Amino acid sequence: DSGVTQTPKHLITATGQRVTLRCSPRSGDLSVYWYQQSLDQGLQFLIHYYNGEERAKGNILERFSAQQFPDLHSELNLSSLELGDSALYFCASGSGTSPSTDTQYFGPGTRLTVL
Amino acid sequence: AQSVSQHNHHVILSEAASLELGCNYSYGGTVNLFWYVQYPGQHLQLLLKYFSGDPLVKGIKGFEAEFIKSKFSFNLRKPSVQWSDTAEYFCAAVRRSGYALNFGKGTSLLVTP
């Protein structure tokens, strides 16, 4: 157990819908990173928050957004869902500010299926 | 484009065989390198990391990796694998000044008894 929790574990929804994925970091960690894992693209970085502030964006679509709340949990919002958004979504937490030195602790992931 | 390549997508070994998984990165400048492992049904976890210093780094569970700057490589090794090493292995790299870990597509290792 990494100490990072993600809910829900599985999510099945239809195209055009909106979903929210939730991540609670390890106690004391201020950074939250979001990743998307698909069969063809592998594990892709989406966005990084540190102590409530957005630090970096990766290959995140405009239909996707995220935030980190004062209690440090984070939510990833996916809207206008398409079939191609079906993937595993991971969050990771770390104690540092930079992914170049931060050891990231991964959650179990949320499997999103868009029908 | 910056990328991380893992040469073997699927590897099958017998117990006690030696393991080497290849990883190459295409980055200029100084990079930090990581190997993560995902056991069946479990979360991704860090095996080892290299930032600087001795290019041969040791990680958990008997794994080690060698950084060869001239070859842009960071190969993972284990002298003798066990059935419990069956997992997916991911190499990752990030520039020292970078903002995101880049992961390879992973290598699936199956160790047969």
mmCIF file of C-alpha atoms in Angstrom, chain A residues 1-2 35 37 40-43 45 48 56-58 90 98-108, chain B residues 32 34 36 38 42-46 49 51 88 90 94-105:
data_model
loop_
_atom_site.group_PDB
_atom_site.id
_atom_site.type_symbol
_atom_site.label_atom_id
_atom_site.label_comp_id
_atom_site.label_asym_id
_atom_site.label_seq_id
_atom_site.Cartn_x
_atom_site.Cartn_y
_atom_site.Cartn_z
ATOM 1 C CA ASP A 1 0.000 0.000 0.000
ATOM 2 C CA SER A 2 1.519 3.279 -1.148
ATOM 3 C CA TYR A 35 -1.163 10.320 -15.399
ATOM 4 C CA GLN A 37 -2.198 5.052 -19.098
ATOM 5 C CA ASP A 40 -1.073 2.664 -27.302
ATOM 6 C CA GLN A 41 0.360 5.714 -25.512
ATOM 7 C CA GLY A 42 1.691 4.155 -22.346
ATOM 8 C CA LEU A 43 1.896 6.233 -19.177
ATOM 9 C CA PHE A 45 1.883 12.816 -17.606
ATOM 10 C CA HIS A 48 1.131 18.433 -11.471
ATOM 11 C CA ALA A 56 3.097 21.934 -14.773
ATOM 12 C CA LYS A 57 0.910 20.650 -17.548
ATOM 13 C CA GLY A 58 1.658 17.812 -19.851
ATOM 14 C CA PHE A 90 -3.211 7.228 -11.960
ATOM 15 C CA SER A 98 10.011 18.851 -8.678
ATOM 16 C CA PRO A 99 9.409 15.565 -10.496
ATOM 17 C CA SER A 100 13.103 15.411 -11.320
ATOM 18 C CA THR A 101 13.963 14.640 -7.726
ATOM 19 C CA ASP A 102 10.669 13.686 -6.155
ATOM 20 C CA THR A 103 9.990 10.035 -5.467
ATOM 21 C CA GLN A 104 6.451 9.580 -6.646
ATOM 22 C CA TYR A 105 4.136 7.199 -4.821
ATOM 23 C CA PHE A 106 1.388 5.915 -7.049
ATOM 24 C CA GLY A 107 -2.197 5.140 -6.256
ATOM 25 C CA PRO A 108 -4.014 2.044 -7.499
ATOM 26 C CA ASN B 32 17.499 11.766 -13.670
ATOM 27 C CA PHE B 34 14.060 5.799 -12.547
ATOM 28 C CA TYR B 36 9.333 1.520 -11.451
ATOM 29 C CA GLN B 38 4.026 -2.850 -11.031
ATOM 30 C CA GLN B 42 -0.653 -3.653 -7.188
ATOM 31 C CA HIS B 43 0.339 -0.037 -7.617
ATOM 32 C CA LEU B 44 3.441 1.247 -9.356
ATOM 33 C CA GLN B 45 6.373 1.444 -6.985
ATOM 34 C CA LEU B 46 9.901 2.712 -7.214
ATOM 35 C CA LYS B 49 16.693 5.841 -9.148
ATOM 36 C CA PHE B 51 20.582 11.210 -10.024
ATOM 37 C CA GLU B 88 5.525 -4.899 -15.465
ATOM 38 C CA PHE B 90 8.783 0.871 -16.407
ATOM 39 C CA VAL B 94 13.270 13.537 -16.540
ATOM 40 C CA ARG B 95 15.609 16.409 -17.201
ATOM 41 C CA ARG B 96 17.084 17.935 -14.070
ATOM 42 C CA SER B 97 15.202 21.093 -14.960
ATOM 43 C CA GLY B 98 12.250 19.215 -16.330
ATOM 44 C CA TYR B 99 8.669 19.302 -15.228
ATOM 45 C CA ALA B 100 7.483 15.791 -16.017
ATOM 46 C CA LEU B 101 8.540 12.188 -15.816
ATOM 47 C CA ASN B 102 8.581 10.502 -19.203
ATOM 48 C CA PHE B 103 7.850 6.813 -18.995
ATOM 49 C CA GLY B 104 8.726 4.054 -21.385
ATOM 50 C CA LYS B 105 5.905 1.784 -22.491
#
